Structure formats: C-alpha cells, structure tokens
Amino acid sequence: MALKDYTDEFRADAVALYESTPGATYKGIAADLGVSRGSLREWVVRARAQRGEAPGKPLPGSAAARTQPPAGAVDEAAERIAQLEARVRVLEASEKKLATERDILRKAAKYFAGGDALVNRYQFVDDHRNAFEVKRLCQVIGLNRASYYKWRGGARARAARQAADQVLAEQIRAVHADLDGSYGSPRITAELREQGMTINVKRVARVMRMFAIAGIRLRRRVRTTVPDPAASQVPDLFQRDFTAPEPGRKYMGDITYLPLGDGEFLYLATVLDCFSRRVVGWSIADHMRTDLVTDALKMAAATRADLTGSIFHSDHGAQYSSKDHAALCRQLGVTQSMGTVGTSADNAACESFHASLKRETLQGARHYGDAATCRRTVFRWLTRYNTRRRHSANGQLSPTAYERLHEERSASLSLAA
C-alpha cells in the first residue's frame, strides 16, 4: 500500500530516478515506486522550479534531454490519443445505433400507414425479429417487450378466434342478403338464435364492423316533445322574447336526451332564468315521465326560495301539459306559458342551451359512456356553467356574476334615491 507521507529524501531520490532514466514516463516510474503519477509529477515540477528550470523542460545534459522529448509531454500525448480513440469508438457506436433505428423506422412505416394500432406494432416486431433484436425493435417503436411476448404467445388462440369470426361472418352475410341487407346486429342476432346458435349481440356487432357488414340505418331521432291532445290550451306569454328586466321574473324549461354507450339514454330537464340564463333547476333520469320536469321545477323553487308571480315557459310536451305539472305551477304561484306546437323557435333559448351543453361535454364523441359518467359530466358542466362559463348575452359574464352585478347596481340606485 502506498504511503501517505514521504520523506524529503524519498522525494529527491524519486525525482533523480525519473530524470536519470532514459525514456522514463511518470506512469512507469510511479508504478515502480508505488506512488501515484500525480505525486511524482508534482515532485519533479517542484524540484525543477527550485533549480530555476521550466516545469516541462528536461535537465540540460541529461539522458532524457539527449535521447527523446520531455517525458511529461509524451505521457500527456499518449493520454490524449487514448481519449480521442475512446471518443471515436463512442461516436461509431452511436452512428451504428442511429443507422439501425433509421432502418427499423423505414421498414415500420408501411405497417402504420392505416393507423397506429397496437396490433400493428406487435405484427411489425414479429415479422422483423430475425433481422433485428426484439429488444431494439420494441425500444424504437415504443412497445413493451413483455406485452409483445404475451401477444405472441396467444397467436394460436387468436388464429382460432379469427377463423371462427370468418365462419360467423359468412353466416351473417347469408342472413343479411336474405333480408335485403336491411337488418342490423340486433335483428341478425335474433335470426341466428332462431337457427339454433348461442350468440350475443355484441359479438355479432363486432364481426359486422370487422367485415364491413351494415344494415340500413337512419340517424336515430330522439323525440322529447310529445304533445298531449287532451291537455288544456296554455297561451304563449313569451312570444319569443327570452329576456327579462330582473332575475326571477321569467323562466323557461325543456327536456333533452343524453346518449349512453349501450344505445340507451338519460334525459335532462332544465329550468333557466331568462334574465341571466342561469340554470336554477335541473333533473336527470332514465325516463321522461312528468316527475322529470316537476323535480327540475322544485329545484328551481328551492334555489330561488320563491317563484310566486313568475312565468314558466315550455313547449307542448306531455310532461309540461300534464295535470301534475299544472298543479305544481299553481302551488308555487307560477303562471304557465307554452309555444306553438311543432315550432322549436318558440323555445329557441332552451334549445340553444342544450345544444351547447352536449357540444361542450361530448366534444365530438357519440355518447357519454355509462350512466354514472354521464351524470358526473353533465353535473360538472351545469355547475361550472353557472359560476364560470362566460355568456355572450351577459356581456361575457357568468350567470351568477351577472346577477351579482345586477344586485350591486340595484343597491346603488336605491341608496342614491
């Protein structure tokens, strides 16, 4: 083990040995002495400085000076060369890696031309696993290697399922053609069950999508306004004027449908204040019975504390023209108003509100998913609509901010009077 402290005599002898040895290097002499290269070089530099010589200049007349360049310069040059060679090796390895990745991505391009589906990545790795390392393939295209091996292990079961889907597709085509191509998955499922097959509609729908088999399907129109012929006539007190001089004077309401992922619907009834467009009452249910609209109106009464003397405008739907709804309006001191039958413009403000709600919550999707997700999404939007969403009719203020501004102005006018 090297000593931590060396005597002056040891240092002087080490310097003398280095300077008197032809072709000596710091590294070689230091290894012989059992000291570090840096320590030996420091001793030599210090000794030459004490003699008044330049640190890198050999002793005049010495063997080292006569036979070769300064040992320190040779040692440093060798180290520099070694560093450059190591750098070259790193750069060559990096270039080789980039060339491999570029080649992989070039070959992968055609696999993703139709879309970046996960199965396309699996298939690409499987097709090129003999040309490149699986590890490198997965790294380049962003795939989990364990997931790939799991997918590859299920190849046999997947092939059997694809073969079964092919057979089912032919059976579906036969039924589809026999019925003039008009049946969709629910009716085709019923036909196949009648033929003795045990099958569910989800699988039939999946295979029909996979093999591009589709029935004649018109866009489903959900009718939420069903007039009641026996209902008494209610006048139109709004005459398409959806404004009000202050909160609590005029309200409007309507029903809209909320599509779910399973093809079913939830229904939303709302009550809006014409002054600020604030949603003061709403109700969500899986039905369109009268309870849906009466619950929304009851919430409005709770929100405003008192609806006495106000007008509530709606369409001629059976729910709004029902006896129960009329009785609730009388109980709350509300006067009913209804637009013309079959004219959506007579309730345009509510129609526009519901259109905004679905546009902003669905964001291009066809449905909300399950019922719980739908309720949470719509509830969040309704509350944020009141407190945060800016409305053009309110000078880009939210409904609650607009009402608060009205209260402050009214209070100021009262004090001034």
Coordinates of C-alpha atoms in Angstrom, one line a residue:
M1 CA 0.0 0.0 0.0
A2 CA 1.3 3.5 -0.9
L3 CA 2.5 5.7 1.9
K4 CA 0.5 8.8 2.7
D5 CA 3.6 10.8 3.7
Y6 CA 7.1 10.6 2.1
T7 CA 10.4 11.9 3.4
D8 CA 12.3 14.6 1.5
E9 CA 15.0 12.1 0.8
F10 CA 12.5 9.7 -0.8
R11 CA 11.1 12.5 -3.0
A12 CA 14.6 13.7 -4.1
D13 CA 15.6 10.1 -4.9
A14 CA 12.3 9.6 -6.9
V15 CA 13.0 12.8 -8.9
A16 CA 16.6 11.7 -9.6
L17 CA 15.5 8.3 -10.7
Y18 CA 12.9 9.8 -13.1
E19 CA 15.4 12.3 -14.6
S20 CA 18.2 9.8 -15.0
T21 CA 16.2 7.0 -16.6
P22 CA 16.2 7.2 -20.5
G23 CA 12.6 7.2 -21.9
A24 CA 11.1 7.4 -18.4
T25 CA 7.5 8.2 -18.0
Y26 CA 5.7 9.5 -14.9
K27 CA 3.4 6.5 -15.1
G28 CA 6.2 3.9 -15.3
I29 CA 8.4 5.3 -12.6
A30 CA 5.4 6.0 -10.3
A31 CA 4.4 2.3 -10.7
D32 CA 7.9 1.2 -9.8
L33 CA 8.0 3.4 -6.7
G34 CA 4.4 2.6 -5.6
V35 CA 3.3 6.2 -5.7
S36 CA 0.7 8.0 -7.8
R37 CA 1.6 9.5 -11.1
G38 CA 0.3 12.9 -10.0
S39 CA 2.5 12.9 -6.9
L40 CA 5.7 12.0 -8.8
R41 CA 5.0 14.7 -11.4
E42 CA 4.4 17.3 -8.6
W43 CA 7.8 16.4 -7.1
V44 CA 9.6 16.7 -10.4
V45 CA 7.9 20.1 -11.2
R46 CA 8.7 21.4 -7.7
A47 CA 12.4 20.2 -7.9
R48 CA 12.9 21.9 -11.3
A49 CA 11.2 25.1 -10.0
Q50 CA 13.7 25.1 -7.1
R51 CA 16.5 24.8 -9.6
G52 CA 15.0 27.7 -11.7
E53 CA 14.1 25.5 -14.6
A54 CA 10.8 25.4 -16.7
P55 CA 8.5 22.7 -15.5
G56 CA 8.3 20.9 -18.8
K57 CA 11.9 21.4 -19.8
P58 CA 14.3 18.4 -19.3
L59 CA 17.5 19.0 -17.3
P60 CA 20.3 20.2 -19.7
G61 CA 22.8 17.5 -20.5
S62 CA 20.6 14.7 -19.0
A63 CA 20.0 11.4 -20.8
A64 CA 16.3 12.2 -21.2
A65 CA 17.2 15.5 -22.9
R66 CA 19.6 13.8 -25.3
T67 CA 17.5 10.8 -26.3
Q68 CA 13.8 12.0 -26.6
P69 CA 11.2 14.7 -26.0
P70 CA 10.2 15.6 -22.4
A71 CA 8.7 12.6 -20.7
G72 CA 5.7 14.6 -19.4
A73 CA 4.8 15.7 -23.0
V74 CA 5.0 12.1 -24.2
D75 CA 2.8 10.9 -21.4
E76 CA 0.2 13.6 -21.9
A77 CA 0.1 13.0 -25.7
A78 CA -0.5 9.3 -25.1
E79 CA -3.3 10.0 -22.8
R80 CA -4.8 12.5 -25.3
I81 CA -4.6 9.9 -28.0
A82 CA -6.3 7.3 -25.8
Q83 CA -9.1 9.8 -25.1
L84 CA -9.6 10.5 -28.7
E85 CA -9.7 6.8 -29.6
A86 CA -12.3 6.2 -26.9
R87 CA -14.4 9.2 -28.3
V88 CA -14.2 7.8 -31.8
R89 CA -15.4 4.4 -30.5
V90 CA -18.4 6.1 -28.8
L91 CA -19.3 8.1 -32.0
E92 CA -19.0 5.0 -34.2
A93 CA -21.3 3.0 -31.8
S94 CA -23.8 5.9 -31.7
E95 CA -23.7 6.2 -35.5
K96 CA -24.3 2.5 -35.9
K97 CA -27.2 2.7 -33.4
L98 CA -28.8 5.6 -35.3
A99 CA -28.5 3.8 -38.6
T100 CA -30.2 0.7 -37.2
E101 CA -33.0 2.8 -35.7
R102 CA -33.5 4.6 -39.0
D103 CA -33.6 1.3 -40.9
I104 CA -36.2 0.0 -38.4
L105 CA -38.4 3.1 -38.7
R106 CA -38.2 3.0 -42.5
K107 CA -39.4 -0.6 -42.5
A108 CA -42.2 0.2 -39.9
A109 CA -43.7 3.0 -42.0
K110 CA -45.9 0.7 -44.1
Y111 CA -47.3 -1.1 -41.0
F112 CA -48.7 2.2 -39.7
A113 CA -50.0 3.7 -42.9
G114 CA -53.5 2.9 -41.9
G115 CA -53.2 3.9 -38.3
D116 CA -51.0 3.3 -35.3
A117 CA -53.0 0.4 -33.8
L118 CA -51.2 -1.7 -31.1
V119 CA -51.7 -4.9 -33.1
N120 CA -49.7 -3.3 -36.0
R121 CA -46.7 -2.8 -33.7
Y122 CA -46.9 -6.4 -32.5
Q123 CA -47.0 -7.6 -36.0
F124 CA -44.1 -5.5 -37.1
V125 CA -41.9 -6.8 -34.3
D126 CA -42.9 -10.4 -35.0
D127 CA -42.2 -10.0 -38.7
H128 CA -38.7 -8.5 -38.2
R129 CA -37.5 -10.3 -35.0
N130 CA -35.0 -12.3 -37.1
A131 CA -33.5 -9.2 -38.7
F132 CA -33.1 -7.1 -35.5
E133 CA -33.0 -7.7 -31.8
V134 CA -36.5 -7.8 -30.3
K135 CA -35.3 -5.5 -27.6
R136 CA -34.2 -2.9 -30.1
L137 CA -37.4 -3.2 -32.1
C138 CA -39.5 -2.6 -29.1
Q139 CA -37.5 0.4 -27.9
V140 CA -37.6 2.1 -31.3
I141 CA -41.4 1.8 -31.8
G142 CA -42.3 2.3 -28.2
L143 CA -43.6 -1.2 -27.3
N144 CA -43.4 -3.1 -24.0
R145 CA -41.3 -6.2 -24.7
A146 CA -43.3 -8.3 -22.2
S147 CA -46.5 -7.3 -23.9
Y148 CA -45.2 -8.4 -27.2
Y149 CA -44.2 -11.8 -25.9
K150 CA -47.6 -12.2 -24.3
W151 CA -49.3 -11.3 -27.6
R152 CA -47.0 -13.8 -29.5
G153 CA -47.9 -16.5 -27.0
G154 CA -51.6 -16.0 -27.8
A155 CA -51.1 -16.4 -31.6
R156 CA -52.8 -19.9 -31.7
A157 CA -55.9 -18.8 -29.8
R158 CA -56.1 -15.6 -31.9
A159 CA -55.9 -17.6 -35.1
A160 CA -58.7 -19.9 -33.9
R161 CA -60.8 -16.9 -33.0
Q162 CA -60.2 -15.3 -36.4
A163 CA -61.2 -18.5 -38.1
A164 CA -64.4 -18.6 -36.0
D165 CA -65.2 -15.0 -36.9
Q166 CA -64.7 -15.7 -40.6
V167 CA -67.3 -18.6 -40.3
L168 CA -69.7 -16.4 -38.4
A169 CA -69.2 -13.6 -41.0
E170 CA -70.3 -15.9 -43.7
Q171 CA -73.4 -16.9 -41.7
I172 CA -74.2 -13.2 -41.1
R173 CA -73.8 -12.4 -44.8
A174 CA -76.3 -15.1 -45.7
V175 CA -78.9 -13.7 -43.3
H176 CA -78.1 -10.2 -44.3
A177 CA -78.5 -10.9 -48.0
D178 CA -81.7 -13.0 -47.4
L179 CA -83.3 -9.9 -45.7
D180 CA -82.3 -7.4 -48.4
G181 CA -79.5 -6.0 -46.3
S182 CA -81.8 -4.2 -44.0
Y183 CA -81.0 -5.9 -40.7
G184 CA -78.5 -4.6 -38.2
S185 CA -76.8 -6.6 -35.4
P186 CA -79.8 -6.9 -33.0
R187 CA -82.1 -8.5 -35.6
I188 CA -79.4 -10.6 -37.2
T189 CA -78.6 -11.9 -33.7
A190 CA -82.3 -12.9 -33.3
E191 CA -82.2 -14.7 -36.7
L192 CA -79.1 -16.6 -35.7
R193 CA -80.5 -17.6 -32.4
E194 CA -83.6 -18.8 -34.1
Q195 CA -81.4 -21.0 -36.2
G196 CA -80.1 -22.6 -33.0
M197 CA -76.9 -20.6 -32.4
T198 CA -75.9 -19.4 -29.0
I199 CA -74.5 -16.0 -29.6
N200 CA -74.7 -12.5 -28.1
V201 CA -75.4 -9.2 -30.0
K202 CA -72.0 -7.7 -29.1
R203 CA -70.1 -10.4 -30.9
V204 CA -72.4 -10.1 -33.9
A205 CA -71.9 -6.3 -33.9
R206 CA -68.1 -6.7 -33.7
V207 CA -67.9 -9.1 -36.6
M208 CA -70.2 -6.9 -38.7
R209 CA -67.9 -4.0 -38.1
M210 CA -64.8 -6.1 -38.8
F211 CA -66.1 -7.4 -42.1
A212 CA -68.0 -4.1 -43.1
I213 CA -71.5 -5.6 -42.9
A214 CA -74.0 -2.9 -42.1
G215 CA -77.8 -2.7 -42.2
I216 CA -79.8 0.2 -43.5
R217 CA -79.7 2.7 -40.6
L218 CA -81.1 6.1 -40.4
R219 CA -80.0 8.5 -37.8
R220 CA -82.0 7.9 -34.7
R221 CA -84.0 10.9 -33.7
V222 CA -85.0 11.0 -30.1
R223 CA -88.3 12.8 -29.7
T224 CA -88.6 14.5 -26.3
T225 CA -91.6 16.7 -27.1
V226 CA -94.8 14.6 -27.3
P227 CA -97.9 16.7 -27.1
D228 CA -100.9 15.6 -25.1
P229 CA -104.1 16.1 -27.2
A230 CA -106.3 16.1 -24.1
A231 CA -104.3 18.9 -22.4
S232 CA -105.9 22.3 -21.9
Q233 CA -104.6 25.2 -24.1
V234 CA -102.0 27.4 -22.5
P235 CA -101.2 30.8 -24.1
D236 CA -97.7 31.9 -25.3
L237 CA -96.8 34.7 -22.9
F238 CA -93.2 35.0 -24.2
Q239 CA -93.8 35.5 -27.9
R240 CA -90.2 34.6 -28.5
D241 CA -88.9 37.2 -26.1
F242 CA -86.4 35.4 -23.9
T243 CA -85.3 38.4 -22.0
A244 CA -86.3 39.7 -18.5
P245 CA -85.7 43.0 -16.7
E246 CA -84.5 41.2 -13.5
P247 CA -84.0 37.8 -12.0
G248 CA -87.0 35.7 -11.0
R249 CA -89.5 37.1 -13.5
K250 CA -89.4 34.7 -16.4
Y251 CA -88.2 31.1 -16.6
M252 CA -88.0 28.6 -19.4
G253 CA -87.6 24.9 -19.5
D254 CA -87.1 21.9 -21.8
I255 CA -86.0 18.3 -22.0
T256 CA -83.1 16.9 -23.9
Y257 CA -81.6 13.4 -24.3
L258 CA -78.2 12.3 -23.2
P259 CA -76.9 9.3 -25.3
L260 CA -75.1 6.4 -23.5
G261 CA -72.7 3.9 -24.8
D262 CA -75.1 1.0 -24.8
G263 CA -77.6 2.7 -27.1
E264 CA -79.8 3.8 -24.2
F265 CA -80.4 7.4 -23.0
L266 CA -80.7 9.5 -19.9
Y267 CA -82.9 12.6 -20.0
L268 CA -82.2 16.1 -18.7
A269 CA -84.9 18.6 -17.8
T270 CA -83.7 22.2 -17.1
V271 CA -85.2 25.4 -15.8
L272 CA -83.3 28.6 -16.9
D273 CA -83.8 32.2 -15.7
C274 CA -84.3 34.4 -18.8
F275 CA -82.5 37.4 -17.1
S276 CA -79.1 35.7 -16.7
R277 CA -79.6 32.3 -18.4
R278 CA -78.7 30.8 -15.0
V279 CA -79.7 27.1 -14.6
V280 CA -81.8 27.4 -11.4
G281 CA -83.2 23.8 -11.6
W282 CA -82.5 20.5 -13.3
S283 CA -83.2 16.8 -13.1
I284 CA -81.6 13.8 -14.7
A285 CA -83.4 10.5 -15.0
D286 CA -83.7 7.4 -17.3
H287 CA -87.3 8.2 -18.1
M288 CA -89.4 11.1 -19.5
R289 CA -92.3 10.9 -17.0
T290 CA -93.8 14.1 -15.5
D291 CA -91.6 13.6 -12.4
L292 CA -88.6 14.6 -14.6
V293 CA -89.9 18.2 -15.2
T294 CA -91.6 18.7 -11.8
D295 CA -88.3 17.7 -10.0
A296 CA -86.5 20.4 -12.0
L297 CA -89.1 23.0 -11.2
K298 CA -89.0 22.0 -7.5
M299 CA -85.2 22.5 -7.5
A300 CA -85.7 26.0 -9.1
A301 CA -88.2 26.9 -6.3
A302 CA -85.6 25.8 -3.7
T303 CA -82.8 27.8 -5.5
R304 CA -84.8 31.0 -5.7
A305 CA -86.7 30.4 -2.4
D306 CA -89.9 31.8 -4.0
L307 CA -91.3 31.6 -7.6
T308 CA -94.5 33.5 -6.8
G309 CA -95.6 35.8 -9.7
S310 CA -93.1 34.4 -12.2
I311 CA -93.8 32.9 -15.7
F312 CA -92.6 29.5 -16.7
H313 CA -92.4 28.9 -20.5
S314 CA -92.1 25.5 -22.2
D315 CA -93.1 23.5 -25.3
H316 CA -96.3 21.5 -25.5
G317 CA -94.7 18.2 -24.4
A318 CA -97.0 15.9 -22.5
Q319 CA -94.9 16.3 -19.3
Y320 CA -95.4 20.1 -19.3
S321 CA -99.1 20.0 -20.2
S322 CA -99.9 17.3 -17.6
K323 CA -102.2 17.9 -14.7
D324 CA -99.5 17.2 -12.2
H325 CA -97.2 19.9 -13.7
A326 CA -100.0 22.4 -13.8
A327 CA -100.9 21.6 -10.2
L328 CA -97.3 22.2 -9.1
C329 CA -97.2 25.5 -11.0
R330 CA -100.4 26.7 -9.2
Q331 CA -98.9 25.6 -5.9
L332 CA -95.7 27.6 -6.5
G333 CA -97.6 30.6 -7.8
V334 CA -96.2 30.2 -11.3
T335 CA -98.1 31.2 -14.5
Q336 CA -97.6 28.7 -17.4
S337 CA -96.7 29.7 -20.9
M338 CA -96.3 27.4 -24.0
G339 CA -95.1 28.0 -27.5
T340 CA -96.8 26.8 -30.7
V341 CA -97.0 23.1 -31.3
G342 CA -94.2 21.9 -33.5
T343 CA -92.3 25.1 -33.6
S344 CA -88.9 24.9 -31.9
A345 CA -88.2 28.6 -32.4
D346 CA -90.8 29.3 -29.7
N347 CA -88.4 27.8 -27.2
A348 CA -85.1 28.6 -29.0
A349 CA -83.1 29.8 -26.0
C350 CA -83.5 26.4 -24.2
E351 CA -82.8 24.5 -27.5
S352 CA -79.6 26.5 -27.9
F353 CA -78.6 25.9 -24.2
H354 CA -79.0 22.2 -24.6
A355 CA -77.0 22.2 -27.9
S356 CA -74.1 24.0 -26.1
L357 CA -74.2 21.6 -23.2
K358 CA -73.9 18.5 -25.5
R359 CA -71.4 20.1 -27.8
E360 CA -69.1 21.0 -24.9
T361 CA -69.5 17.9 -22.9
L362 CA -69.4 15.3 -25.7
Q363 CA -66.6 17.2 -27.6
G364 CA -67.3 15.2 -30.8
A365 CA -68.0 11.9 -29.1
R366 CA -71.2 10.0 -29.9
H367 CA -72.1 9.1 -26.3
Y368 CA -71.1 9.7 -22.7
G369 CA -70.2 6.1 -21.9
D370 CA -72.1 4.7 -18.9
A371 CA -74.8 6.4 -16.9
A372 CA -72.7 7.3 -13.9
T373 CA -70.1 9.0 -16.1
C374 CA -72.9 10.9 -17.9
R375 CA -74.3 12.2 -14.7
R376 CA -71.0 13.3 -13.4
T377 CA -70.0 15.0 -16.6
V378 CA -73.3 16.9 -17.0
F379 CA -73.5 17.8 -13.3
R380 CA -70.0 19.3 -13.5
W381 CA -70.8 21.3 -16.7
L382 CA -74.1 22.7 -15.2
T383 CA -72.4 23.9 -12.1
R384 CA -69.5 25.4 -13.9
Y385 CA -71.9 26.9 -16.5
N386 CA -73.5 29.0 -13.7
T387 CA -70.3 30.0 -11.9
R388 CA -67.6 30.2 -14.5
R389 CA -68.8 29.9 -18.1
R390 CA -69.0 33.3 -19.8
H391 CA -72.2 34.1 -21.7
S392 CA -72.5 36.4 -24.6
A393 CA -76.0 37.6 -23.5
N394 CA -74.4 38.6 -20.2
G395 CA -71.6 40.7 -21.7
Q396 CA -69.3 37.7 -21.3
L397 CA -70.1 37.4 -17.6
S398 CA -71.1 34.1 -16.0
P399 CA -74.8 33.9 -15.0
T400 CA -74.1 34.2 -11.2
A401 CA -71.6 37.1 -11.8
Y402 CA -74.2 38.9 -14.0
E403 CA -76.9 38.5 -11.3
R404 CA -74.4 39.7 -8.6
L405 CA -73.6 42.8 -10.8
H406 CA -77.4 43.5 -11.1
E407 CA -77.8 43.3 -7.3
E408 CA -75.0 45.7 -6.8
R409 CA -76.4 48.2 -9.3
S410 CA -79.8 47.9 -7.8
A411 CA -78.5 48.6 -4.3
S412 CA -76.6 51.6 -5.6
L413 CA -79.7 53.0 -7.2
S414 CA -81.7 52.5 -4.0
L415 CA -79.1 54.4 -2.0
A416 CA -79.0 57.2 -4.5
A417 CA -82.8 57.5 -4.4

